[in-house]
PDB file of C-alpha atoms in Angstrom:
ATOM      1  CA  MET A 504       0.000   0.000   0.000  1.00  0.00           C
ATOM      2  CA  VAL A 505       2.833   2.405   0.810  1.00  0.00           C
ATOM      3  CA  PHE A 506       4.399   1.639  -2.572  1.00  0.00           C
ATOM      4  CA  PHE A 507       1.230   2.613  -4.478  1.00  0.00           C
ATOM      5  CA  ARG A 508       0.723   5.658  -2.276  1.00  0.00           C
ATOM      6  CA  ASN A 509       4.166   6.933  -3.250  1.00  0.00           C
ATOM      7  CA  LEU A 510       4.030   5.903  -6.911  1.00  0.00           C
ATOM      8  CA  ARG A 511       4.306   9.104  -8.955  1.00  0.00           C
ATOM      9  CA  THR A 512       3.033   7.546 -12.183  1.00  0.00           C
ATOM     10  CA  ILE A 513      -0.518   7.400 -10.761  1.00  0.00           C
ATOM     11  CA  ASP A 514      -0.284  10.653  -8.830  1.00  0.00           C
ATOM     12  CA  SER A 515      -3.321  12.237 -10.469  1.00  0.00           C
ATOM     13  CA  LEU A 516      -5.518   9.264  -9.480  1.00  0.00           C
ATOM     14  CA  ARG A 517      -5.286  10.421  -5.866  1.00  0.00           C
ATOM     15  CA  ASN A 518      -7.838  13.050  -6.849  1.00  0.00           C
ATOM     16  CA  PRO A 519     -11.275  11.421  -6.289  1.00  0.00           C
ATOM     17  CA  ASP A 520     -12.949  13.566  -8.946  1.00  0.00           C
ATOM     18  CA  PHE A 521     -10.313  12.577 -11.495  1.00  0.00           C
ATOM     19  CA  ARG A 522     -10.834   8.907 -10.652  1.00  0.00           C
ATOM     20  CA  LYS A 523     -14.526   9.215 -11.575  1.00  0.00           C
ATOM     21  CA  TYR A 524     -13.666  11.127 -14.731  1.00  0.00           C
ATOM     22  CA  PHE A 525     -10.962   8.596 -15.613  1.00  0.00           C
ATOM     23  CA  VAL A 526     -13.325   5.627 -15.296  1.00  0.00           C
ATOM     24  CA  SER A 527     -15.873   7.470 -17.431  1.00  0.00           C
ATOM     25  CA  ARG A 528     -13.209   7.977 -20.116  1.00  0.00           C
ATOM     26  CA  LEU A 529     -12.305   4.282 -19.953  1.00  0.00           C
ATOM     27  CA  PHE A 530     -15.865   3.245 -20.761  1.00  0.00           C
ATOM     28  CA  ASP A 531     -16.127   5.926 -23.438  1.00  0.00           C
ATOM     29  CA  ALA A 532     -12.827   4.940 -25.097  1.00  0.00           C
ATOM     30  CA  SER A 533     -13.747   1.266 -25.068  1.00  0.00           C
ATOM     31  CA  ALA A 534     -17.111   1.907 -26.724  1.00  0.00           C
ATOM     32  CA  MET A 535     -15.674   4.369 -29.229  1.00  0.00           C
ATOM     33  CA  ASN A 536     -13.066   1.928 -30.514  1.00  0.00           C
ATOM     34  CA  VAL A 537     -15.600  -0.890 -30.722  1.00  0.00           C
ATOM     35  CA  ARG A 538     -17.935   1.400 -32.668  1.00  0.00           C
ATOM     36  CA  GLN A 539     -15.378   2.418 -35.266  1.00  0.00           C
ATOM     37  CA  MET A 540     -14.525  -1.183 -36.069  1.00  0.00           C
ATOM     38  CA  ALA A 541     -18.102  -2.509 -35.938  1.00  0.00           C
ATOM     39  CA  LEU A 542     -19.558   0.266 -38.092  1.00  0.00           C
ATOM     40  CA  ILE A 543     -17.059  -0.279 -40.901  1.00  0.00           C
ATOM     41  CA  TYR A 544     -17.409  -4.064 -40.803  1.00  0.00           C
ATOM     42  CA  LEU A 545     -21.211  -3.864 -40.748  1.00  0.00           C
ATOM     43  CA  MET A 546     -21.216  -1.532 -43.763  1.00  0.00           C
ATOM     44  CA  TYR A 547     -19.056  -3.972 -45.688  1.00  0.00           C
ATOM     45  CA  ARG A 548     -21.365  -6.849 -44.740  1.00  0.00           C
ATOM     46  CA  LEU A 549     -24.377  -4.873 -46.011  1.00  0.00           C
ATOM     47  CA  THR A 550     -22.935  -3.509 -49.251  1.00  0.00           C
ATOM     48  CA  ASP A 551     -19.818  -5.548 -50.094  1.00  0.00           C
ATOM     49  CA  SER A 552     -18.469  -2.254 -51.431  1.00  0.00           C
ATOM     50  CA  ALA A 553     -15.138  -0.608 -50.683  1.00  0.00           C
ATOM     51  CA  ALA A 554     -16.512   2.672 -52.071  1.00  0.00           C
ATOM     52  CA  MET A 555     -19.231   2.708 -49.413  1.00  0.00           C
ATOM     53  CA  LEU A 556     -16.577   2.358 -46.740  1.00  0.00           C
ATOM     54  CA  GLY A 557     -15.070   5.570 -48.087  1.00  0.00           C
ATOM     55  CA  VAL A 558     -18.483   7.260 -47.893  1.00  0.00           C
ATOM     56  CA  LEU A 559     -18.833   6.075 -44.313  1.00  0.00           C
ATOM     57  CA  VAL A 560     -15.445   7.447 -43.258  1.00  0.00           C
ATOM     58  CA  LEU A 561     -16.058  10.729 -45.097  1.00  0.00           C
ATOM     59  CA  GLY A 562     -19.442  11.096 -43.415  1.00  0.00           C
ATOM     60  CA  ARG A 563     -17.732  11.028 -40.019  1.00  0.00           C
ATOM     61  CA  ALA A 564     -14.760  13.172 -40.997  1.00  0.00           C
ATOM     62  CA  ILE A 565     -16.677  16.197 -42.309  1.00  0.00           C
ATOM     63  CA  PRO A 566     -18.637  17.096 -39.124  1.00  0.00           C
ATOM     64  CA  LEU A 567     -15.608  16.163 -37.030  1.00  0.00           C
ATOM     65  CA  LEU A 568     -13.487  18.646 -38.984  1.00  0.00           C
ATOM     66  CA  LEU A 569     -16.091  21.403 -39.014  1.00  0.00           C
ATOM     67  CA  LEU A 570     -17.353  21.158 -35.441  1.00  0.00           C
ATOM     68  CA  THR A 571     -14.142  20.683 -33.457  1.00  0.00           C
ATOM     69  CA  PRO A 572     -13.062  24.377 -33.557  1.00  0.00           C
ATOM     70  CA  VAL A 573     -16.607  25.523 -32.738  1.00  0.00           C
ATOM     71  CA  ALA A 574     -16.896  22.978 -29.933  1.00  0.00           C
ATOM     72  CA  GLY A 575     -13.671  24.290 -28.427  1.00  0.00           C
ATOM     73  CA  ALA A 576     -15.160  27.770 -28.203  1.00  0.00           C
ATOM     74  CA  ILE A 577     -18.391  26.399 -26.729  1.00  0.00           C
ATOM     75  CA  ALA A 578     -16.492  24.314 -24.159  1.00  0.00           C
ATOM     76  CA  ASP A 579     -14.850  27.490 -22.867  1.00  0.00           C
ATOM     77  CA  ARG A 580     -18.255  28.987 -22.088  1.00  0.00           C
ATOM     78  CA  VAL A 581     -20.265  26.120 -20.596  1.00  0.00           C
ATOM     79  CA  GLN A 582     -19.836  23.438 -17.972  1.00  0.00           C
ATOM     80  CA  LYS A 583     -17.850  20.762 -19.762  1.00  0.00           C
ATOM     81  CA  LYS A 584     -19.361  18.046 -17.587  1.00  0.00           C
ATOM     82  CA  TYR A 585     -22.830  18.617 -19.039  1.00  0.00           C
ATOM     83  CA  LEU A 586     -21.526  18.832 -22.595  1.00  0.00           C
ATOM     84  CA  ILE A 587     -19.763  15.476 -22.231  1.00  0.00           C
ATOM     85  CA  LEU A 588     -22.697  13.919 -20.366  1.00  0.00           C
ATOM     86  CA  GLY A 589     -25.120  14.932 -23.105  1.00  0.00           C
ATOM     87  CA  ALA A 590     -22.785  13.516 -25.752  1.00  0.00           C
ATOM     88  CA  ASN A 591     -22.522  10.204 -23.869  1.00  0.00           C
ATOM     89  CA  ILE A 592     -26.302   9.946 -23.664  1.00  0.00           C
ATOM     90  CA  LEU A 593     -26.600  10.565 -27.414  1.00  0.00           C
ATOM     91  CA  ASP A 594     -23.927   7.923 -28.037  1.00  0.00           C
ATOM     92  CA  THR A 595     -25.933   5.461 -25.937  1.00  0.00           C
ATOM     93  CA  LEU A 596     -29.122   6.128 -27.878  1.00  0.00           C
ATOM     94  CA  LEU A 597     -27.330   5.920 -31.225  1.00  0.00           C
ATOM     95  CA  ALA A 598     -25.742   2.538 -30.449  1.00  0.00           C
ATOM     96  CA  ALA A 599     -29.005   1.136 -29.067  1.00  0.00           C
ATOM     97  CA  SER A 600     -30.921   2.352 -32.133  1.00  0.00           C
ATOM     98  CA  ILE A 601     -28.598   0.501 -34.499  1.00  0.00           C
ATOM     99  CA  GLY A 602     -28.854  -2.594 -32.306  1.00  0.00           C
ATOM    100  CA  PHE A 603     -32.667  -2.515 -32.503  1.00  0.00           C
ATOM    101  CA  GLY A 604     -32.434  -1.897 -36.252  1.00  0.00           C
ATOM    102  CA  ILE A 605     -30.381  -5.070 -36.632  1.00  0.00           C
ATOM    103  CA  VAL A 606     -32.678  -7.121 -34.385  1.00  0.00           C
ATOM    104  CA  SER A 607     -35.769  -5.936 -36.276  1.00  0.00           C
ATOM    105  CA  GLY A 608     -34.199  -6.943 -39.587  1.00  0.00           C
ATOM    106  CA  TYR A 609     -34.332  -3.450 -41.066  1.00  0.00           C
ATOM    107  CA  ILE A 610     -30.543  -3.151 -41.088  1.00  0.00           C
ATOM    108  CA  SER A 611     -29.567  -6.207 -43.087  1.00  0.00           C
ATOM    109  CA  ALA A 612     -28.101  -7.250 -46.434  1.00  0.00           C
ATOM    110  CA  ASP A 613     -31.615  -8.273 -47.545  1.00  0.00           C
ATOM    111  CA  ASN A 614     -32.831  -4.690 -47.106  1.00  0.00           C
ATOM    112  CA  VAL A 615     -30.723  -3.147 -49.852  1.00  0.00           C
ATOM    113  CA  GLY A 616     -31.155   0.482 -48.882  1.00  0.00           C
ATOM    114  CA  SER A 617     -30.550   0.091 -45.148  1.00  0.00           C
ATOM    115  CA  TRP A 618     -26.938   1.264 -45.481  1.00  0.00           C
ATOM    116  CA  TRP A 619     -28.178   4.857 -45.237  1.00  0.00           C
ATOM    117  CA  VAL A 620     -28.703   4.314 -41.487  1.00  0.00           C
ATOM    118  CA  LEU A 621     -24.999   3.623 -41.044  1.00  0.00           C
ATOM    119  CA  VAL A 622     -24.008   6.710 -43.035  1.00  0.00           C
ATOM    120  CA  ALA A 623     -26.349   8.827 -40.908  1.00  0.00           C
ATOM    121  CA  ALA A 624     -24.929   7.224 -37.762  1.00  0.00           C
ATOM    122  CA  SER A 625     -21.405   8.003 -38.971  1.00  0.00           C
ATOM    123  CA  VAL A 626     -22.297  11.677 -39.519  1.00  0.00           C
ATOM    124  CA  ILE A 627     -23.899  11.896 -36.072  1.00  0.00           C
ATOM    125  CA  ASP A 628     -20.887  10.128 -34.574  1.00  0.00           C
ATOM    126  CA  GLY A 629     -18.568  12.713 -36.122  1.00  0.00           C
ATOM    127  CA  ALA A 630     -20.699  15.534 -34.741  1.00  0.00           C
ATOM    128  CA  ILE A 631     -20.791  14.033 -31.240  1.00  0.00           C
ATOM    129  CA  THR A 632     -17.060  13.273 -31.179  1.00  0.00           C
ATOM    130  CA  GLY A 633     -16.194  16.709 -32.527  1.00  0.00           C
ATOM    131  CA  THR A 634     -18.321  18.294 -29.817  1.00  0.00           C
ATOM    132  CA  LYS A 635     -17.127  16.365 -26.776  1.00  0.00           C
ATOM    133  CA  GLY A 636     -13.461  15.934 -27.778  1.00  0.00           C
ATOM    134  CA  PRO A 637     -12.251  19.448 -26.863  1.00  0.00           C
ATOM    135  CA  ALA A 638     -14.370  19.422 -23.693  1.00  0.00           C
ATOM    136  CA  ASN A 639     -12.817  16.125 -22.590  1.00  0.00           C
ATOM    137  CA  ASP A 640      -9.291  17.415 -23.119  1.00  0.00           C
ATOM    138  CA  ALA A 641      -9.938  20.709 -21.352  1.00  0.00           C
ATOM    139  CA  MET A 642     -11.749  19.134 -18.419  1.00  0.00           C
ATOM    140  CA  VAL A 643      -8.644  17.280 -17.266  1.00  0.00           C
ATOM    141  CA  VAL A 644      -6.846  20.465 -16.214  1.00  0.00           C
ATOM    142  CA  GLU A 645      -9.964  21.740 -14.451  1.00  0.00           C
ATOM    143  CA  ILE A 646     -10.073  18.601 -12.315  1.00  0.00           C
ATOM    144  CA  VAL A 647      -6.434  18.029 -11.401  1.00  0.00           C
ATOM    145  CA  GLY A 648      -4.974  21.532 -11.753  1.00  0.00           C
ATOM    146  CA  ARG A 649      -1.835  22.477 -13.645  1.00  0.00           C
ATOM    147  CA  GLU A 650       0.556  20.775 -11.241  1.00  0.00           C
ATOM    148  CA  ARG A 651      -0.748  17.294 -12.153  1.00  0.00           C
ATOM    149  CA  ILE A 652      -1.926  17.900 -15.697  1.00  0.00           C
ATOM    150  CA  THR A 653       0.988  16.102 -17.383  1.00  0.00           C
ATOM    151  CA  ASN A 654       0.488  12.969 -15.302  1.00  0.00           C
ATOM    152  CA  ALA A 655      -3.280  13.026 -15.825  1.00  0.00           C
ATOM    153  CA  ILE A 656      -2.979  13.390 -19.597  1.00  0.00           C
ATOM    154  CA  ALA A 657      -0.355  10.637 -19.751  1.00  0.00           C
ATOM    155  CA  LEU A 658      -2.586   8.216 -17.833  1.00  0.00           C
ATOM    156  CA  THR A 659      -5.595   9.092 -19.958  1.00  0.00           C
ATOM    157  CA  GLN A 660      -3.677   8.608 -23.210  1.00  0.00           C
ATOM    158  CA  LEU A 661      -2.224   5.325 -21.972  1.00  0.00           C
ATOM    159  CA  ALA A 662      -5.691   4.015 -21.214  1.00  0.00           C
ATOM    160  CA  MET A 663      -7.128   5.187 -24.523  1.00  0.00           C
ATOM    161  CA  ASN A 664      -4.273   3.690 -26.533  1.00  0.00           C
ATOM    162  CA  THR A 665      -4.688   0.404 -24.676  1.00  0.00           C
ATOM    163  CA  PHE A 666      -8.365   0.255 -25.580  1.00  0.00           C
ATOM    164  CA  ARG A 667      -7.481   1.236 -29.150  1.00  0.00           C
ATOM    165  CA  LEU A 668      -5.586  -2.045 -29.334  1.00  0.00           C
ATOM    166  CA  ILE A 669      -7.912  -4.290 -27.330  1.00  0.00           C
ATOM    167  CA  SER A 670     -11.445  -3.129 -28.146  1.00  0.00           C
ATOM    168  CA  PRO A 671     -11.496  -3.860 -31.912  1.00  0.00           C
ATOM    169  CA  ALA A 672     -10.217  -7.386 -31.270  1.00  0.00           C
ATOM    170  CA  VAL A 673     -12.906  -7.996 -28.640  1.00  0.00           C
ATOM    171  CA  ALA A 674     -15.531  -6.579 -31.011  1.00  0.00           C
ATOM    172  CA  GLY A 675     -14.395  -8.924 -33.766  1.00  0.00           C
ATOM    173  CA  VAL A 676     -14.765 -11.958 -31.507  1.00  0.00           C
ATOM    174  CA  LEU A 677     -18.229 -10.838 -30.329  1.00  0.00           C
ATOM    175  CA  ILE A 678     -19.390 -10.280 -33.907  1.00  0.00           C
ATOM    176  CA  ASP A 679     -18.221 -13.752 -34.877  1.00  0.00           C
ATOM    177  CA  VAL A 680     -19.763 -15.434 -31.832  1.00  0.00           C
ATOM    178  CA  SER A 681     -22.940 -13.446 -31.121  1.00  0.00           C
ATOM    179  CA  GLY A 682     -23.550 -11.099 -34.049  1.00  0.00           C
ATOM    180  CA  PHE A 683     -23.592  -7.343 -34.555  1.00  0.00           C
ATOM    181  CA  GLU A 684     -26.613  -6.780 -32.345  1.00  0.00           C
ATOM    182  CA  THR A 685     -24.716  -8.023 -29.276  1.00  0.00           C
ATOM    183  CA  VAL A 686     -21.862  -5.655 -30.057  1.00  0.00           C
ATOM    184  CA  TYR A 687     -24.136  -2.645 -30.429  1.00  0.00           C
ATOM    185  CA  PHE A 688     -26.120  -3.328 -27.274  1.00  0.00           C
ATOM    186  CA  SER A 689     -22.842  -3.860 -25.395  1.00  0.00           C
ATOM    187  CA  MET A 690     -21.627  -0.583 -26.838  1.00  0.00           C
ATOM    188  CA  ALA A 691     -24.761   1.162 -25.605  1.00  0.00           C
ATOM    189  CA  GLY A 692     -24.098  -0.283 -22.144  1.00  0.00           C
ATOM    190  CA  LEU A 693     -20.526   1.022 -22.159  1.00  0.00           C
ATOM    191  CA  TYR A 694     -21.668   4.518 -23.135  1.00  0.00           C
ATOM    192  CA  ALA A 695     -24.342   4.403 -20.438  1.00  0.00           C
ATOM    193  CA  CYS A 696     -21.655   3.542 -17.867  1.00  0.00           C
ATOM    194  CA  ALA A 697     -19.554   6.455 -19.134  1.00  0.00           C
ATOM    195  CA  ALA A 698     -22.537   8.766 -18.633  1.00  0.00           C
ATOM    196  CA  LEU A 699     -23.205   7.336 -15.169  1.00  0.00           C
ATOM    197  CA  PHE A 700     -19.681   7.973 -13.893  1.00  0.00           C
ATOM    198  CA  MET A 701     -19.677  11.444 -15.452  1.00  0.00           C
ATOM    199  CA  CYS A 702     -22.782  12.216 -13.372  1.00  0.00           C
ATOM    200  CA  PHE A 703     -20.652  11.827 -10.227  1.00  0.00           C
ATOM    201  CA  VAL A 704     -17.997  14.295 -11.405  1.00  0.00           C
ATOM    202  CA  PRO A 705     -18.932  17.620  -9.785  1.00  0.00           C
ATOM    203  CA  PRO A 706     -19.188  20.853 -11.775  1.00  0.00           C
ATOM    204  CA  LEU A 707     -15.816  22.566 -11.607  1.00  0.00           C
ATOM    205  CA  SER A 708     -14.620  26.140 -11.898  1.00  0.00           C
ATOM    206  CA  GLN A 709     -12.240  26.713 -14.774  1.00  0.00           C
ATOM    207  CA  LEU A 710      -8.544  26.028 -14.283  1.00  0.00           C
ATOM    208  CA  THR A 711      -8.810  25.660 -10.513  1.00  0.00           C
ATOM    209  CA  GLY A 712      -9.872  22.092  -9.868  1.00  0.00           C
ATOM    210  CA  LYS A 713     -12.302  23.418  -7.271  1.00  0.00           C
ATOM    211  CA  ARG A 714     -15.904  22.362  -7.027  1.00  0.00           C
ATOM    212  CA  ILE A 715     -18.653  24.884  -7.610  1.00  0.00           C
ATOM    213  CA  ASN A 716     -20.898  25.012  -4.571  1.00  0.00           C
TER     214      ASN A 716
END
């Protein structure tokens, strides 16, 4: 216990508010990396077209490119917690909607035009990610303060990169064993957990790491 108490590499995790935020980011990163793999694979299953994969990626990239600078300005003027929480709730609903679409049979290779749902989901995904990305990055310094910001960012990036490696592999196994619907409902559960833990992060004043009473 003394060893972990003195371990500098996890220094920022001593902050209880950062621990809640960190766990929320873990769930969010896991779901996000599953989604990117599953969405592309599902599109290919539906259309058997490499060109449609390009449309899917472009649909996500355009709102992501356009909204990120605007979202940064918005994040400076509102409580970042609520911006991220709202985005997580939308992510949950989006993943669950695709899951129900697959279960109902609407999203399937037999329904030739159902690929439009995935393109729309990709556009919405880009908009959500572009909105919450700057808020997530800026919120770290508000929670831990400038003295621990480097450690907090390093831990967050380590976790996200780990899930970037693991999550697509897990998604591939689940798709093979249980189908796309299981993956999308699991994804919705992960986003819901991210939203739940974000609820416990208190509103914070900018650049101080102090709670707002």
